[in-house]
mmCIF file of C-alpha atoms in Angstrom:
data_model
loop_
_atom_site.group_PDB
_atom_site.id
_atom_site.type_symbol
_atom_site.label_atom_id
_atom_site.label_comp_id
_atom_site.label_asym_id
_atom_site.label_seq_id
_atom_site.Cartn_x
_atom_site.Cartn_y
_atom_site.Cartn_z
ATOM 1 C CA UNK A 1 130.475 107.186 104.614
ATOM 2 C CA UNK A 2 127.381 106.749 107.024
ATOM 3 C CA UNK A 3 125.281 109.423 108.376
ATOM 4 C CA UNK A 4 126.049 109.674 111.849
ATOM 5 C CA UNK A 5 123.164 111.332 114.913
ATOM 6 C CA UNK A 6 125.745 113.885 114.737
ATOM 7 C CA UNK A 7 124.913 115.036 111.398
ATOM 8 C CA UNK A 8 120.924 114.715 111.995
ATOM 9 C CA UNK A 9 120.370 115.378 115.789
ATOM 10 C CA UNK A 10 119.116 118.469 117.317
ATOM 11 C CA UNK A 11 122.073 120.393 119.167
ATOM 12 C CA UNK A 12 120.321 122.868 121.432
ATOM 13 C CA UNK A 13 117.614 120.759 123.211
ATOM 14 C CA UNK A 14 114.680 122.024 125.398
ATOM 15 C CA UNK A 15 115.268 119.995 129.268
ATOM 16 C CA UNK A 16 113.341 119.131 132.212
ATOM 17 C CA UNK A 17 115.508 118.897 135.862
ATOM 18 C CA UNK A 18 114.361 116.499 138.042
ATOM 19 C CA UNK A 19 113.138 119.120 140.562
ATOM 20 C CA UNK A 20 110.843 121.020 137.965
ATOM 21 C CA UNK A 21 107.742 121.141 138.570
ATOM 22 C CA UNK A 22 105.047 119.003 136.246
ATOM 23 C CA UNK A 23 103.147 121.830 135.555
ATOM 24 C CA UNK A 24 106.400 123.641 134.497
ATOM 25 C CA UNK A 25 107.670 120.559 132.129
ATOM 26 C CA UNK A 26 104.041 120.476 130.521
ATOM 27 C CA UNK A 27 103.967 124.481 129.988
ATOM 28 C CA UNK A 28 107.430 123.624 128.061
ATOM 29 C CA UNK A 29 106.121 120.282 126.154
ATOM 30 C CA UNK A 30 103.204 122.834 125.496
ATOM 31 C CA UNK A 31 105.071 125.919 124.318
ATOM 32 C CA UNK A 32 107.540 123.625 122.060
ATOM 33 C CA UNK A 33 104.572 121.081 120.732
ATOM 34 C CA UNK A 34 107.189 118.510 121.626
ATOM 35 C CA UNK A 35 105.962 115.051 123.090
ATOM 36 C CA UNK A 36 108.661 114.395 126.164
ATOM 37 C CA UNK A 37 111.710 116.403 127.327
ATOM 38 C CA UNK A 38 115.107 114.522 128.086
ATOM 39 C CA UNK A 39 115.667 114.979 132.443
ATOM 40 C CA UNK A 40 118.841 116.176 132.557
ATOM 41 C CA UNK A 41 120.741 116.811 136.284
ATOM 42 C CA UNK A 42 122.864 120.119 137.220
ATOM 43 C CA UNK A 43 126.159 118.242 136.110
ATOM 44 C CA UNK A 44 124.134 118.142 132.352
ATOM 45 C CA UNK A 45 124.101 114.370 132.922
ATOM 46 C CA UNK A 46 121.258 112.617 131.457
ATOM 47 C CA UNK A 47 119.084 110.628 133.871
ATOM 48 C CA UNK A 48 115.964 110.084 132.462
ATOM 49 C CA UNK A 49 113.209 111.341 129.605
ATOM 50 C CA UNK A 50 110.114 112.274 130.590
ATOM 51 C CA UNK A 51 106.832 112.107 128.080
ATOM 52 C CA UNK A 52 103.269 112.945 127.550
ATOM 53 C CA UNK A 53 102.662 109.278 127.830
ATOM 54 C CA UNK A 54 104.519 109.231 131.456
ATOM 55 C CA UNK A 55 102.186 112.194 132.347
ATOM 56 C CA UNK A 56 99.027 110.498 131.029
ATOM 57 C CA UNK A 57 99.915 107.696 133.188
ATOM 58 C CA UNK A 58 101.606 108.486 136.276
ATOM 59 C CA UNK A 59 99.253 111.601 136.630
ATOM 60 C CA UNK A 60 96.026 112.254 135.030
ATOM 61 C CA UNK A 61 94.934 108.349 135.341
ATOM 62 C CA UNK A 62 95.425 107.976 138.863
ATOM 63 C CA UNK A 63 93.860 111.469 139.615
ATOM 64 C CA UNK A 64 97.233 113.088 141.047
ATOM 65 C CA UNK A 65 97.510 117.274 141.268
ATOM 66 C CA UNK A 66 100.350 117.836 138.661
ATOM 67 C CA UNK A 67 101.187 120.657 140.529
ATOM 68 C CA UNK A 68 102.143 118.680 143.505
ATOM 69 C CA UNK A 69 104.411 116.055 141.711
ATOM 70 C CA UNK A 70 108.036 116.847 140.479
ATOM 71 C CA UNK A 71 109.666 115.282 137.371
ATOM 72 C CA UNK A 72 111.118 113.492 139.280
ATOM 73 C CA UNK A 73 108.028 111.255 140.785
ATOM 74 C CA UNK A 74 106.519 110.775 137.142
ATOM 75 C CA UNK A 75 109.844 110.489 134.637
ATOM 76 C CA UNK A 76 110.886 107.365 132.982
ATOM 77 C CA UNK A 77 112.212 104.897 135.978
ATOM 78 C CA UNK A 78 115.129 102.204 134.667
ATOM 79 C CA UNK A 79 117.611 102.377 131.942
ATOM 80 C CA UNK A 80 117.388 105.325 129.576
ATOM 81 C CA UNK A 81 117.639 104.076 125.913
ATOM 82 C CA UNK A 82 120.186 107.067 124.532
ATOM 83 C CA UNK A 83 122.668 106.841 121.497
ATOM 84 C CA UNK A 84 126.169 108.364 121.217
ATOM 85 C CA UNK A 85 127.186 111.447 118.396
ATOM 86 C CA UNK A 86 129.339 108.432 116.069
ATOM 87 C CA UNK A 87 126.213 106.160 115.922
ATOM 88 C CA UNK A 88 124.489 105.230 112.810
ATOM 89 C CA UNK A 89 121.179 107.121 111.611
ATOM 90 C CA UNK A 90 120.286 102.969 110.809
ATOM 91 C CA UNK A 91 121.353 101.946 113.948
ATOM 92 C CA UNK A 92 119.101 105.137 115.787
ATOM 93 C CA UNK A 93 116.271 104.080 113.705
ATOM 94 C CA UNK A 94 116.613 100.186 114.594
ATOM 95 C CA UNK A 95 116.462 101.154 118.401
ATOM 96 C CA UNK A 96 113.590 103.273 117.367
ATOM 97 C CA UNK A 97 111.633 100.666 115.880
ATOM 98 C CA UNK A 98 112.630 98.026 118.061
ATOM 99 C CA UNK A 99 111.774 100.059 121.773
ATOM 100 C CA UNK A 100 108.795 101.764 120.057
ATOM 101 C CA UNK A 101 110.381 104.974 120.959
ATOM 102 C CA UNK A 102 109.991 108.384 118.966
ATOM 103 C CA UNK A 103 112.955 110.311 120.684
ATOM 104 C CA UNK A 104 116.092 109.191 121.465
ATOM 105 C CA UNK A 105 118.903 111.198 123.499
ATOM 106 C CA UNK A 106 122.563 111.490 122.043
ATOM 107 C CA UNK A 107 125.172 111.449 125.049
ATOM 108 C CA UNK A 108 128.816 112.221 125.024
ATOM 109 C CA UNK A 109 131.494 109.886 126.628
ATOM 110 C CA UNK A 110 130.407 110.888 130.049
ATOM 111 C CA UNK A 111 126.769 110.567 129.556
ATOM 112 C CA UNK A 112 126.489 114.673 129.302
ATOM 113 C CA UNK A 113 123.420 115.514 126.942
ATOM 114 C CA UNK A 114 124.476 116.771 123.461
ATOM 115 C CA UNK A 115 121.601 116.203 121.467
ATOM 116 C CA UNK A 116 118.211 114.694 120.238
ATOM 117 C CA UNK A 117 116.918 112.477 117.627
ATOM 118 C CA UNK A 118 113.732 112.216 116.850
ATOM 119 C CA UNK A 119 111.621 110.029 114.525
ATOM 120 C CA UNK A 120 111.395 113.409 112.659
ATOM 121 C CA UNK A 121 115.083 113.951 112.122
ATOM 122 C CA UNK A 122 115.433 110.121 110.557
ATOM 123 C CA UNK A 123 112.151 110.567 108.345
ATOM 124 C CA UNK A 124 113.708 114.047 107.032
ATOM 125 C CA UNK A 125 117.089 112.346 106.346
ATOM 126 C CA UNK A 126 115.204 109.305 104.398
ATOM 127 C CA UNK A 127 116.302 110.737 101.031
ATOM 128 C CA UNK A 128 120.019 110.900 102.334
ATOM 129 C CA UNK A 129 120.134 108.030 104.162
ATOM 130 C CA UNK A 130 119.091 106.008 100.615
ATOM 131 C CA UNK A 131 121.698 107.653 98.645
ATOM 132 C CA UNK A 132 124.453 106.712 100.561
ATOM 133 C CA UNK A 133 122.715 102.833 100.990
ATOM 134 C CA UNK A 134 122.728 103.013 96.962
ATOM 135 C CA UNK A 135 126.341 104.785 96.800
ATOM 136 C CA UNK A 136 127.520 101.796 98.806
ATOM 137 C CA UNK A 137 125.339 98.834 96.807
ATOM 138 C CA UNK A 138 127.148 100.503 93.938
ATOM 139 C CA UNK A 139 130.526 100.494 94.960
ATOM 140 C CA UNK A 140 130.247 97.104 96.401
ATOM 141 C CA UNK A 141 129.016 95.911 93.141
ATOM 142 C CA UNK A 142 131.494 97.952 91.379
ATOM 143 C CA UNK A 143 134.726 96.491 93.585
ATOM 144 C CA UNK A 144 133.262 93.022 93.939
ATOM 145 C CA UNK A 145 133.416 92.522 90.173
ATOM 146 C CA UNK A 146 137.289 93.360 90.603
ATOM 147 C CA UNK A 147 137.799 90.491 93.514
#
């Protein structure tokens, strides 16, 4: 058995809509002490993620009022890296490390946000992640002897 984002994600995540004001999604980022909020649409579809690092950037360098800008003009442009519910904790973790990412979005079938993982969630599952890696060493090793 593999831990799946199901069992690790966050359920009941904290959004940004592209319309919402920056101000607004940095009051939120603020209140939570979370680093970036997934941009979700009206339909609940996720379009983009939007982060402290995209407001550093695409804000406060290049001098722009935050409280004339919309998520919209400042969120994540391109392909959204995102994970589905049956997908491996390992397999979360390897996109982690590989996109340098610290967050990634769990979608349903019809790209509907359903949760979050974050580097948190994989770091608190270590311990359960590396009993089922040694449950499965030891049944290999226990079956292969049998082949």
């Amino acid at each position: 058995m593999k831990l799946k984002a199901a069992d690790i994600m966050t359920p009941h995540v904290v959004i940004a809509t592209p319309e919402m004001n920056i101000v607004e999604a940095g009051k939120i980022m603020n209140k939570f002490r979370i680093g970036g909020l997934p941009v979700v649409n009206k339909s609940g579809e996720l379009v983009s993620i939007i982060t402290e690092r995209c407001i550093m950037k695409n804000v406060i360098a290049v001098d722009k009022r935050p409280g004339k800008l919309k998520v919209k003009d400042v969120m994540v442009k391109g392909k959204i890296l995102a994970a589905k519910p049956g997908d491996s904790v390992e397999k979360i973790a390897e996109l982690m490390n590989k996109h340098d990412k610290t967050r990634v979005p769990i979608v349903d079938k019809d790209n509907k946000l359903v949760g979050l993982v974050t580097n948190k969630d994989v770091i608190e599952n270590l311990p359960a992640l590396t009993n089922l890696i040694i449950e499965q060493a030891q049944m290999e090793k226990a079956y292969g002897q049998y082949s």
